PDB file of C-alpha atoms in Angstrom:
ATOM      1  CA  UNK A 283      78.014 109.405 230.488  1.00 95.00           C
ATOM      2  CA  UNK A 284      80.733 112.039 230.616  1.00 98.00           C
ATOM      3  CA  UNK A 285      80.105 114.694 233.277  1.00 98.00           C
ATOM      4  CA  UNK A 286      81.897 118.045 233.286  1.00 98.00           C
ATOM      5  CA  UNK A 287      82.808 119.652 236.619  1.00 98.00           C
ATOM      6  CA  UNK A 288      84.562 123.012 236.785  1.00 98.00           C
ATOM      7  CA  UNK A 289      87.080 123.405 239.611  1.00 98.00           C
ATOM      8  CA  UNK A 290      88.397 126.958 239.169  1.00 98.00           C
ATOM      9  CA  UNK A 291      90.994 127.014 241.923  1.00 98.00           C
ATOM     10  CA  UNK A 292      94.391 128.688 242.323  1.00 97.00           C
ATOM     11  CA  UNK A 293      94.789 127.686 245.972  1.00 98.00           C
ATOM     12  CA  UNK A 294      97.769 125.391 245.426  1.00 98.00           C
ATOM     13  CA  UNK A 295      99.862 127.825 243.367  1.00 97.00           C
ATOM     14  CA  UNK A 296     102.446 130.331 244.471  1.00 94.00           C
ATOM     15  CA  UNK A 297     101.602 133.931 243.518  1.00 94.00           C
ATOM     16  CA  UNK A 298     103.269 135.057 240.279  1.00 89.00           C
ATOM     17  CA  UNK A 299     104.303 138.219 242.105  1.00 88.00           C
ATOM     18  CA  UNK A 300     104.136 139.237 245.750  1.00 87.00           C
ATOM     19  CA  UNK A 301     100.531 139.964 246.666  1.00 82.00           C
ATOM     20  CA  UNK A 302      99.109 138.860 243.304  1.00 88.00           C
ATOM     21  CA  UNK A 303      96.829 135.964 242.307  1.00 93.00           C
ATOM     22  CA  UNK A 304      97.576 133.252 239.716  1.00 96.00           C
ATOM     23  CA  UNK A 305      95.376 132.851 236.654  1.00 97.00           C
ATOM     24  CA  UNK A 306      94.698 129.100 236.482  1.00 98.00           C
ATOM     25  CA  UNK A 307      91.283 129.540 238.096  1.00 98.00           C
ATOM     26  CA  UNK A 308      90.134 131.166 234.857  1.00 98.00           C
ATOM     27  CA  UNK A 309      90.890 128.019 232.840  1.00 98.00           C
ATOM     28  CA  UNK A 310      87.451 126.351 232.937  1.00 98.00           C
ATOM     29  CA  UNK A 311      85.704 129.373 231.445  1.00 98.00           C
ATOM     30  CA  UNK A 312      88.531 130.032 228.977  1.00 98.00           C
ATOM     31  CA  UNK A 313      88.288 126.432 227.750  1.00 98.00           C
ATOM     32  CA  UNK A 314      84.510 126.776 227.554  1.00 98.00           C
ATOM     33  CA  UNK A 315      84.950 129.906 225.416  1.00 98.00           C
ATOM     34  CA  UNK A 316      87.441 127.983 223.252  1.00 98.00           C
ATOM     35  CA  UNK A 317      84.833 125.310 222.535  1.00 98.00           C
ATOM     36  CA  UNK A 318      85.924 122.350 224.669  1.00 98.00           C
ATOM     37  CA  UNK A 319      82.675 122.132 226.624  1.00 98.00           C
ATOM     38  CA  UNK A 320      80.580 122.536 223.475  1.00 98.00           C
ATOM     39  CA  UNK A 321      82.424 119.675 221.754  1.00 97.00           C
ATOM     40  CA  UNK A 322      81.960 117.354 224.717  1.00 98.00           C
ATOM     41  CA  UNK A 323      78.321 118.326 225.281  1.00 97.00           C
ATOM     42  CA  UNK A 324      77.612 117.637 221.607  1.00 97.00           C
ATOM     43  CA  UNK A 325      78.959 114.128 222.170  1.00 94.00           C
ATOM     44  CA  UNK A 326      76.474 113.518 224.977  1.00 96.00           C
ATOM     45  CA  UNK A 327      78.266 114.866 228.052  1.00 98.00           C
ATOM     46  CA  UNK A 328      76.403 116.852 230.704  1.00 98.00           C
ATOM     47  CA  UNK A 329      77.499 119.501 233.166  1.00 98.00           C
ATOM     48  CA  UNK A 330      77.486 119.158 236.960  1.00 98.00           C
ATOM     49  CA  UNK A 331      78.325 122.704 237.973  1.00 98.00           C
ATOM     50  CA  UNK A 332      81.382 124.290 239.540  1.00 98.00           C
ATOM     51  CA  UNK A 333      83.175 123.829 242.845  1.00 98.00           C
ATOM     52  CA  UNK A 334      84.071 127.404 243.771  1.00 98.00           C
ATOM     53  CA  UNK A 335      87.121 127.774 246.009  1.00 97.00           C
ATOM     54  CA  UNK A 336      87.624 130.059 248.967  1.00 97.00           C
ATOM     55  CA  UNK A 337      89.531 133.290 248.565  1.00 96.00           C
ATOM     56  CA  UNK A 338      93.168 133.012 247.460  1.00 97.00           C
ATOM     57  CA  UNK A 339      95.551 134.743 249.867  1.00 95.00           C
ATOM     58  CA  UNK A 340      99.276 135.319 249.461  1.00 93.00           C
ATOM     59  CA  UNK A 341     100.004 134.175 253.025  1.00 93.00           C
ATOM     60  CA  UNK A 342     103.784 133.764 252.877  1.00 92.00           C
ATOM     61  CA  UNK A 343     104.300 136.446 255.524  1.00 91.00           C
ATOM     62  CA  UNK A 344     101.806 134.969 257.994  1.00 93.00           C
ATOM     63  CA  UNK A 345     101.703 131.199 257.353  1.00 95.00           C
ATOM     64  CA  UNK A 346     103.005 129.092 260.250  1.00 95.00           C
ATOM     65  CA  UNK A 347     105.670 126.444 259.591  1.00 95.00           C
ATOM     66  CA  UNK A 348     104.293 123.031 258.713  1.00 96.00           C
ATOM     67  CA  UNK A 349     101.388 124.386 256.669  1.00 97.00           C
ATOM     68  CA  UNK A 350     100.841 124.948 252.950  1.00 98.00           C
ATOM     69  CA  UNK A 351      99.504 128.162 251.482  1.00 97.00           C
ATOM     70  CA  UNK A 352      95.727 128.573 251.669  1.00 97.00           C
ATOM     71  CA  UNK A 353      95.560 125.323 253.631  1.00 98.00           C
ATOM     72  CA  UNK A 354      92.143 125.677 255.253  1.00 98.00           C
ATOM     73  CA  UNK A 355      90.513 126.825 252.023  1.00 98.00           C
ATOM     74  CA  UNK A 356      92.245 124.077 250.070  1.00 98.00           C
ATOM     75  CA  UNK A 357      91.030 121.325 252.419  1.00 98.00           C
ATOM     76  CA  UNK A 358      87.493 122.726 252.412  1.00 98.00           C
ATOM     77  CA  UNK A 359      87.517 122.806 248.611  1.00 98.00           C
ATOM     78  CA  UNK A 360      88.853 119.235 248.539  1.00 98.00           C
ATOM     79  CA  UNK A 361      85.940 118.024 250.653  1.00 98.00           C
ATOM     80  CA  UNK A 362      83.356 119.630 248.379  1.00 98.00           C
ATOM     81  CA  UNK A 363      85.054 118.422 245.201  1.00 98.00           C
ATOM     82  CA  UNK A 364      85.263 114.908 246.681  1.00 98.00           C
ATOM     83  CA  UNK A 365      81.525 114.945 247.341  1.00 98.00           C
ATOM     84  CA  UNK A 366      80.740 116.005 243.750  1.00 98.00           C
ATOM     85  CA  UNK A 367      83.116 113.506 242.139  1.00 98.00           C
ATOM     86  CA  UNK A 368      81.796 110.727 244.368  1.00 98.00           C
ATOM     87  CA  UNK A 369      78.200 111.473 243.406  1.00 98.00           C
ATOM     88  CA  UNK A 370      79.084 111.301 239.713  1.00 98.00           C
ATOM     89  CA  UNK A 371      80.947 108.013 240.099  1.00 98.00           C
ATOM     90  CA  UNK A 372      78.130 106.545 242.180  1.00 97.00           C
ATOM     91  CA  UNK A 373      75.776 107.219 239.256  1.00 97.00           C
ATOM     92  CA  UNK A 374      78.048 105.205 236.962  1.00 97.00           C
ATOM     93  CA  UNK A 375      79.281 108.282 235.080  1.00 98.00           C
ATOM     94  CA  UNK A 376      82.798 109.470 234.200  1.00 98.00           C
ATOM     95  CA  UNK A 377      83.859 112.839 235.686  1.00 98.00           C
ATOM     96  CA  UNK A 378      85.920 115.333 233.707  1.00 98.00           C
ATOM     97  CA  UNK A 379      87.253 117.804 236.290  1.00 98.00           C
ATOM     98  CA  UNK A 380      88.416 120.976 234.575  1.00 98.00           C
ATOM     99  CA  UNK A 381      90.795 122.917 236.828  1.00 98.00           C
ATOM    100  CA  UNK A 382      92.273 125.084 238.090  1.00 96.00           C
ATOM    101  CA  UNK A 383      95.585 124.049 239.542  1.00 98.00           C
ATOM    102  CA  UNK A 384      96.552 120.450 240.233  1.00 97.00           C
ATOM    103  CA  UNK A 385      95.770 120.637 243.947  1.00 98.00           C
ATOM    104  CA  UNK A 386      92.386 119.342 242.717  1.00 98.00           C
ATOM    105  CA  UNK A 387      93.998 115.897 242.830  1.00 98.00           C
ATOM    106  CA  UNK A 388      93.690 116.002 246.630  1.00 98.00           C
ATOM    107  CA  UNK A 389      89.889 116.231 246.551  1.00 98.00           C
ATOM    108  CA  UNK A 390      89.665 113.674 243.769  1.00 98.00           C
ATOM    109  CA  UNK A 391      91.899 111.365 245.799  1.00 98.00           C
ATOM    110  CA  UNK A 392      89.608 111.713 248.808  1.00 98.00           C
ATOM    111  CA  UNK A 393      86.615 110.759 246.631  1.00 98.00           C
ATOM    112  CA  UNK A 394      88.347 107.676 245.287  1.00 98.00           C
ATOM    113  CA  UNK A 395      89.775 106.590 248.648  1.00 98.00           C
ATOM    114  CA  UNK A 396      86.242 106.712 250.086  1.00 98.00           C
ATOM    115  CA  UNK A 397      85.293 104.189 247.383  1.00 97.00           C
ATOM    116  CA  UNK A 398      88.170 101.821 248.153  1.00 97.00           C
ATOM    117  CA  UNK A 399      90.808 103.350 245.922  1.00 97.00           C
ATOM    118  CA  UNK A 400      92.056 102.836 242.375  1.00 98.00           C
ATOM    119  CA  UNK A 401      95.196 103.360 240.335  1.00 98.00           C
ATOM    120  CA  UNK A 402      96.490 106.792 239.333  1.00 98.00           C
ATOM    121  CA  UNK A 403      98.084 107.833 236.042  1.00 98.00           C
ATOM    122  CA  UNK A 404      99.742 111.232 236.538  1.00 98.00           C
ATOM    123  CA  UNK A 405     100.761 113.100 233.356  1.00 98.00           C
ATOM    124  CA  UNK A 406     102.781 116.176 234.235  1.00 98.00           C
ATOM    125  CA  UNK A 407     105.877 118.037 233.118  1.00 98.00           C
ATOM    126  CA  UNK A 408     107.116 117.776 236.709  1.00 98.00           C
ATOM    127  CA  UNK A 409     106.979 114.895 239.156  1.00 98.00           C
ATOM    128  CA  UNK A 410     105.210 117.125 241.717  1.00 98.00           C
ATOM    129  CA  UNK A 411     106.956 114.945 244.290  1.00 98.00           C
ATOM    130  CA  UNK A 412     108.210 117.638 246.665  1.00 98.00           C
ATOM    131  CA  UNK A 413     107.245 116.802 250.249  1.00 98.00           C
ATOM    132  CA  UNK A 414     108.425 117.495 253.812  1.00 97.00           C
ATOM    133  CA  UNK A 415     110.765 114.493 253.684  1.00 97.00           C
ATOM    134  CA  UNK A 416     112.816 115.838 250.783  1.00 97.00           C
ATOM    135  CA  UNK A 417     112.408 119.623 250.926  1.00 97.00           C
ATOM    136  CA  UNK A 418     112.249 122.455 253.413  1.00 94.00           C
ATOM    137  CA  UNK A 419     110.368 124.544 250.839  1.00 92.00           C
ATOM    138  CA  UNK A 420     106.961 122.875 250.963  1.00 96.00           C
ATOM    139  CA  UNK A 421     104.212 125.453 250.555  1.00 95.00           C
ATOM    140  CA  UNK A 422     102.393 125.041 247.242  1.00 97.00           C
ATOM    141  CA  UNK A 423     100.341 121.866 246.783  1.00 98.00           C
ATOM    142  CA  UNK A 424     100.284 122.368 243.011  1.00 97.00           C
ATOM    143  CA  UNK A 425     103.953 121.339 243.057  1.00 97.00           C
ATOM    144  CA  UNK A 426     103.386 118.663 245.705  1.00 98.00           C
ATOM    145  CA  UNK A 427     100.118 117.026 244.638  1.00 98.00           C
ATOM    146  CA  UNK A 428     101.538 113.654 243.632  1.00 98.00           C
ATOM    147  CA  UNK A 429     103.463 113.340 246.894  1.00 98.00           C
ATOM    148  CA  UNK A 430     100.300 114.252 248.803  1.00 98.00           C
ATOM    149  CA  UNK A 431      98.218 111.802 246.787  1.00 98.00           C
ATOM    150  CA  UNK A 432     100.440 108.863 247.809  1.00 98.00           C
ATOM    151  CA  UNK A 433     100.579 109.881 251.484  1.00 98.00           C
ATOM    152  CA  UNK A 434     103.942 111.631 251.780  1.00 98.00           C
ATOM    153  CA  UNK A 435     102.843 115.164 252.736  1.00 98.00           C
ATOM    154  CA  UNK A 436     101.769 116.689 256.046  1.00 98.00           C
ATOM    155  CA  UNK A 437      98.655 114.866 257.282  1.00 98.00           C
ATOM    156  CA  UNK A 438      96.425 117.937 256.916  1.00 98.00           C
ATOM    157  CA  UNK A 439      96.858 117.542 253.143  1.00 98.00           C
ATOM    158  CA  UNK A 440      97.698 113.877 252.584  1.00 98.00           C
ATOM    159  CA  UNK A 441      95.505 112.235 255.255  1.00 98.00           C
ATOM    160  CA  UNK A 442      92.180 114.070 255.066  1.00 98.00           C
ATOM    161  CA  UNK A 443      89.560 112.104 257.030  1.00 98.00           C
ATOM    162  CA  UNK A 444      92.199 109.449 257.773  1.00 98.00           C
ATOM    163  CA  UNK A 445      92.156 108.221 254.162  1.00 98.00           C
ATOM    164  CA  UNK A 446      95.893 108.230 253.382  1.00 98.00           C
ATOM    165  CA  UNK A 447      97.186 107.234 250.954  1.00 98.00           C
ATOM    166  CA  UNK A 448      94.539 108.295 248.489  1.00 98.00           C
ATOM    167  CA  UNK A 449      96.368 106.260 245.853  1.00 98.00           C
ATOM    168  CA  UNK A 450      98.668 103.327 246.661  1.00 98.00           C
ATOM    169  CA  UNK A 451     102.218 104.199 245.497  1.00 98.00           C
ATOM    170  CA  UNK A 452     102.571 100.809 243.830  1.00 98.00           C
ATOM    171  CA  UNK A 453      99.478 101.490 241.697  1.00 98.00           C
ATOM    172  CA  UNK A 454     100.613 104.987 240.720  1.00 98.00           C
ATOM    173  CA  UNK A 455     102.347 105.817 237.446  1.00 98.00           C
ATOM    174  CA  UNK A 456     103.836 109.196 236.584  1.00 98.00           C
ATOM    175  CA  UNK A 457     104.695 110.282 233.045  1.00 98.00           C
ATOM    176  CA  UNK A 458     106.218 113.368 231.474  1.00 98.00           C
ATOM    177  CA  UNK A 459     108.865 114.894 233.751  1.00 98.00           C
ATOM    178  CA  UNK A 460     112.000 116.431 232.296  1.00 98.00           C
ATOM    179  CA  UNK A 461     115.386 114.775 232.709  1.00 96.00           C
ATOM    180  CA  UNK A 462     116.567 117.364 235.234  1.00 96.00           C
ATOM    181  CA  UNK A 463     113.597 116.961 237.631  1.00 98.00           C
ATOM    182  CA  UNK A 464     115.165 116.920 241.094  1.00 97.00           C
ATOM    183  CA  UNK A 465     112.648 114.478 242.546  1.00 98.00           C
ATOM    184  CA  UNK A 466     112.581 111.991 239.661  1.00 98.00           C
ATOM    185  CA  UNK A 467     114.903 109.449 241.277  1.00 98.00           C
ATOM    186  CA  UNK A 468     112.783 109.269 244.427  1.00 98.00           C
ATOM    187  CA  UNK A 469     109.575 109.065 242.405  1.00 98.00           C
ATOM    188  CA  UNK A 470     111.015 106.227 240.342  1.00 98.00           C
ATOM    189  CA  UNK A 471     112.031 104.378 243.505  1.00 98.00           C
ATOM    190  CA  UNK A 472     108.715 104.771 245.337  1.00 98.00           C
ATOM    191  CA  UNK A 473     106.071 104.653 242.613  1.00 98.00           C
ATOM    192  CA  UNK A 474     105.005 101.811 240.396  1.00 98.00           C
ATOM    193  CA  UNK A 475     106.438 103.667 237.398  1.00 98.00           C
ATOM    194  CA  UNK A 476     107.957 107.046 236.506  1.00 98.00           C
ATOM    195  CA  UNK A 477     108.596 107.701 232.817  1.00 98.00           C
ATOM    196  CA  UNK A 478     110.240 110.850 231.517  1.00 98.00           C
ATOM    197  CA  UNK A 479     109.124 112.885 228.514  1.00 98.00           C
ATOM    198  CA  UNK A 480     112.247 111.742 226.660  1.00 97.00           C
ATOM    199  CA  UNK A 481     111.338 108.086 227.278  1.00 97.00           C
ATOM    200  CA  UNK A 482     107.787 108.715 226.044  1.00 97.00           C
ATOM    201  CA  UNK A 483     109.074 110.225 222.800  1.00 94.00           C
ATOM    202  CA  UNK A 484     111.236 107.163 222.149  1.00 91.00           C
ATOM    203  CA  UNK A 485     108.524 104.555 222.760  1.00 96.00           C
ATOM    204  CA  UNK A 486     105.331 103.611 220.927  1.00 97.00           C
ATOM    205  CA  UNK A 487     102.232 104.935 222.762  1.00 97.00           C
ATOM    206  CA  UNK A 488     100.699 101.452 222.929  1.00 97.00           C
ATOM    207  CA  UNK A 489     103.848 100.161 224.628  1.00 97.00           C
ATOM    208  CA  UNK A 490     103.755 102.996 227.153  1.00 97.00           C
ATOM    209  CA  UNK A 491     100.075 102.323 227.856  1.00 97.00           C
ATOM    210  CA  UNK A 492     100.746  98.625 228.417  1.00 97.00           C
ATOM    211  CA  UNK A 493     103.474  99.495 230.939  1.00 97.00           C
ATOM    212  CA  UNK A 494     101.086 101.861 232.707  1.00 97.00           C
ATOM    213  CA  UNK A 495      98.254  99.346 232.890  1.00 96.00           C
ATOM    214  CA  UNK A 496     100.647  96.813 234.393  1.00 97.00           C
ATOM    215  CA  UNK A 497     101.052  99.272 237.299  1.00 98.00           C
ATOM    216  CA  UNK A 498      97.715 101.082 237.620  1.00 98.00           C
ATOM    217  CA  UNK A 499      95.461  98.307 236.376  1.00 97.00           C
ATOM    218  CA  UNK A 500      92.286  99.409 234.615  1.00 94.00           C
ATOM    219  CA  UNK A 501      89.724 101.823 235.939  1.00 98.00           C
ATOM    220  CA  UNK A 502      92.404 104.301 237.032  1.00 98.00           C
ATOM    221  CA  UNK A 503      92.144 108.053 237.482  1.00 98.00           C
ATOM    222  CA  UNK A 504      93.910 110.116 234.795  1.00 98.00           C
ATOM    223  CA  UNK A 505      95.445 113.433 235.895  1.00 98.00           C
ATOM    224  CA  UNK A 506      96.704 115.679 233.089  1.00 98.00           C
ATOM    225  CA  UNK A 507      98.727 118.791 233.805  1.00 98.00           C
ATOM    226  CA  UNK A 508      99.132 120.573 230.476  1.00 98.00           C
ATOM    227  CA  UNK A 509     102.720 121.602 231.250  1.00 98.00           C
ATOM    228  CA  UNK A 510     103.605 118.094 230.041  1.00 98.00           C
ATOM    229  CA  UNK A 511     103.617 119.883 226.677  1.00 98.00           C
ATOM    230  CA  UNK A 512     106.739 121.683 225.548  1.00 98.00           C
ATOM    231  CA  UNK A 513     106.656 125.483 226.024  1.00 98.00           C
ATOM    232  CA  UNK A 514     106.956 125.872 222.249  1.00 98.00           C
ATOM    233  CA  UNK A 515     103.485 124.296 222.125  1.00 97.00           C
ATOM    234  CA  UNK A 516     101.988 125.405 225.466  1.00 98.00           C
ATOM    235  CA  UNK A 517     103.686 128.390 227.129  1.00 98.00           C
ATOM    236  CA  UNK A 518     100.564 129.412 229.106  1.00 98.00           C
ATOM    237  CA  UNK A 519     101.471 127.579 232.320  1.00 97.00           C
ATOM    238  CA  UNK A 520     103.102 128.740 235.547  1.00 93.00           C
ATOM    239  CA  UNK A 521     106.287 126.632 235.163  1.00 94.00           C
ATOM    240  CA  UNK A 522     107.130 126.072 231.490  1.00 96.00           C
ATOM    241  CA  UNK A 523     110.195 123.846 231.039  1.00 96.00           C
ATOM    242  CA  UNK A 524     111.767 122.754 227.746  1.00 97.00           C
ATOM    243  CA  UNK A 525     111.876 119.123 226.759  1.00 98.00           C
ATOM    244  CA  UNK A 526     108.157 118.366 226.831  1.00 98.00           C
ATOM    245  CA  UNK A 527     105.865 116.562 224.419  1.00 98.00           C
ATOM    246  CA  UNK A 528     104.441 118.027 221.260  1.00 98.00           C
ATOM    247  CA  UNK A 529     100.704 118.064 220.602  1.00 98.00           C
ATOM    248  CA  UNK A 530     100.701 114.916 218.458  1.00 97.00           C
ATOM    249  CA  UNK A 531     102.671 112.967 221.057  1.00 97.00           C
ATOM    250  CA  UNK A 532     100.291 113.931 223.842  1.00 98.00           C
ATOM    251  CA  UNK A 533      97.229 113.231 221.709  1.00 97.00           C
ATOM    252  CA  UNK A 534      98.494 109.747 220.861  1.00 97.00           C
ATOM    253  CA  UNK A 535      99.252 109.009 224.498  1.00 98.00           C
ATOM    254  CA  UNK A 536      95.825 110.199 225.653  1.00 98.00           C
ATOM    255  CA  UNK A 537      94.081 108.078 223.026  1.00 97.00           C
ATOM    256  CA  UNK A 538      95.800 105.022 224.514  1.00 97.00           C
ATOM    257  CA  UNK A 539      95.130 105.936 228.151  1.00 98.00           C
ATOM    258  CA  UNK A 540      91.672 107.538 228.215  1.00 98.00           C
ATOM    259  CA  UNK A 541      89.652 104.474 227.279  1.00 97.00           C
ATOM    260  CA  UNK A 542      90.486 102.669 230.529  1.00 97.00           C
ATOM    261  CA  UNK A 543      90.186 105.662 232.864  1.00 98.00           C
ATOM    262  CA  UNK A 544      87.203 106.186 235.178  1.00 98.00           C
ATOM    263  CA  UNK A 545      87.725 109.947 235.147  1.00 98.00           C
ATOM    264  CA  UNK A 546      90.160 112.685 234.267  1.00 98.00           C
ATOM    265  CA  UNK A 547      91.326 116.020 235.659  1.00 98.00           C
ATOM    266  CA  UNK A 548      92.794 118.801 233.492  1.00 98.00           C
ATOM    267  CA  UNK A 549      94.971 121.365 235.214  1.00 98.00           C
ATOM    268  CA  UNK A 550      97.351 124.343 235.273  1.00 98.00           C
ATOM    269  CA  UNK A 551      96.455 126.103 232.020  1.00 98.00           C
ATOM    270  CA  UNK A 552      96.714 129.854 232.755  1.00 98.00           C
ATOM    271  CA  UNK A 553      94.532 132.097 230.554  1.00 98.00           C
ATOM    272  CA  UNK A 554      96.341 135.189 231.857  1.00 97.00           C
ATOM    273  CA  UNK A 555      99.264 133.984 229.720  1.00 98.00           C
ATOM    274  CA  UNK A 556      97.029 133.454 226.673  1.00 98.00           C
ATOM    275  CA  UNK A 557      95.554 136.894 225.950  1.00 97.00           C
ATOM    276  CA  UNK A 558      94.252 136.082 222.469  1.00 98.00           C
ATOM    277  CA  UNK A 559      92.971 132.606 223.356  1.00 98.00           C
ATOM    278  CA  UNK A 560      95.089 130.710 220.835  1.00 98.00           C
ATOM    279  CA  UNK A 561      96.389 128.178 223.371  1.00 98.00           C
ATOM    280  CA  UNK A 562      92.938 127.548 224.811  1.00 98.00           C
ATOM    281  CA  UNK A 563      91.691 126.763 221.307  1.00 98.00           C
ATOM    282  CA  UNK A 564      94.656 124.452 220.736  1.00 98.00           C
ATOM    283  CA  UNK A 565      93.866 122.580 223.959  1.00 98.00           C
ATOM    284  CA  UNK A 566      90.199 122.256 223.048  1.00 98.00           C
ATOM    285  CA  UNK A 567      91.118 120.783 219.679  1.00 97.00           C
ATOM    286  CA  UNK A 568      93.724 118.462 221.178  1.00 98.00           C
ATOM    287  CA  UNK A 569      91.682 117.175 224.114  1.00 98.00           C
ATOM    288  CA  UNK A 570      88.133 116.824 222.826  1.00 97.00           C
ATOM    289  CA  UNK A 571      88.538 113.630 220.792  1.00 97.00           C
ATOM    290  CA  UNK A 572      90.495 111.627 223.403  1.00 97.00           C
ATOM    291  CA  UNK A 573      88.129 112.742 226.177  1.00 97.00           C
ATOM    292  CA  UNK A 574      85.071 111.480 224.324  1.00 97.00           C
ATOM    293  CA  UNK A 575      86.548 107.960 224.646  1.00 97.00           C
ATOM    294  CA  UNK A 576      86.932 108.219 228.432  1.00 98.00           C
ATOM    295  CA  UNK A 577      86.159 104.874 230.041  1.00 96.00           C
ATOM    296  CA  UNK A 578      84.887 103.345 226.804  1.00 95.00           C
ATOM    297  CA  UNK A 579      86.902 100.143 227.251  1.00 94.00           C
ATOM    298  CA  UNK A 580      85.695  99.488 230.795  1.00 93.00           C
ATOM    299  CA  UNK A 581      82.350  97.986 229.860  1.00 73.00           C
TER     300      UNK A 581
END
């Protein structure tokens, strides 16, 4: 059974302006209003509540070196999300975690590492591979979640409960970054696979999926950051960059990947940048059909 969990967090994002709060935490309810939850519930899914985060604080002026923004609240949220995801998996169900920003991957990683680990398929318009070893600007886990997930961040984020790495680098595949991503070379060297948006567009989805399964195996976690889409299709994200996929390309890729995933997380849609709801409705229409096939090939 598909199980919906809302994770309305902004804790891993930088503030859009000094002293302000990002809008990604509003995404679960905006996507509900747009019909995504209704479509999935009609197909037999159930809801398992929301994991409410601690208060977002723009702590740039007070945060000590060696810490990410909202660190304590982020780790506490990760623990509670890990507990909820673990309970769903233990029941033999498939979680759909609707974020929020992509720092939710930390809590999901903790849940999966507790269970012995699995592969990770990371769809994102950026590699999210910034970490203390390649940047002095580490602060926002939403731009560092993949590095944290494979054990490259500060231990407070990447080694919660001594579980690092949450996902083995060799069983991790990233897809969707732009050609000018500054961390792409390192990601390609360290991960099992790193495939750019341009490479995806030039390759049949079934071929891409076969390459991914050769790395991640089956029964992997699927993380989808909607900024994998081109800004002409999805501008309502915090870091829109040209060169992304169109809706048909992403839909085809998800149809190939969802059937062998044990769960999925959806992140970084910002309703503050979608005042009339048109992009939320587009996402609901694009995502509902692939998500209903989640895990269907796993037996």
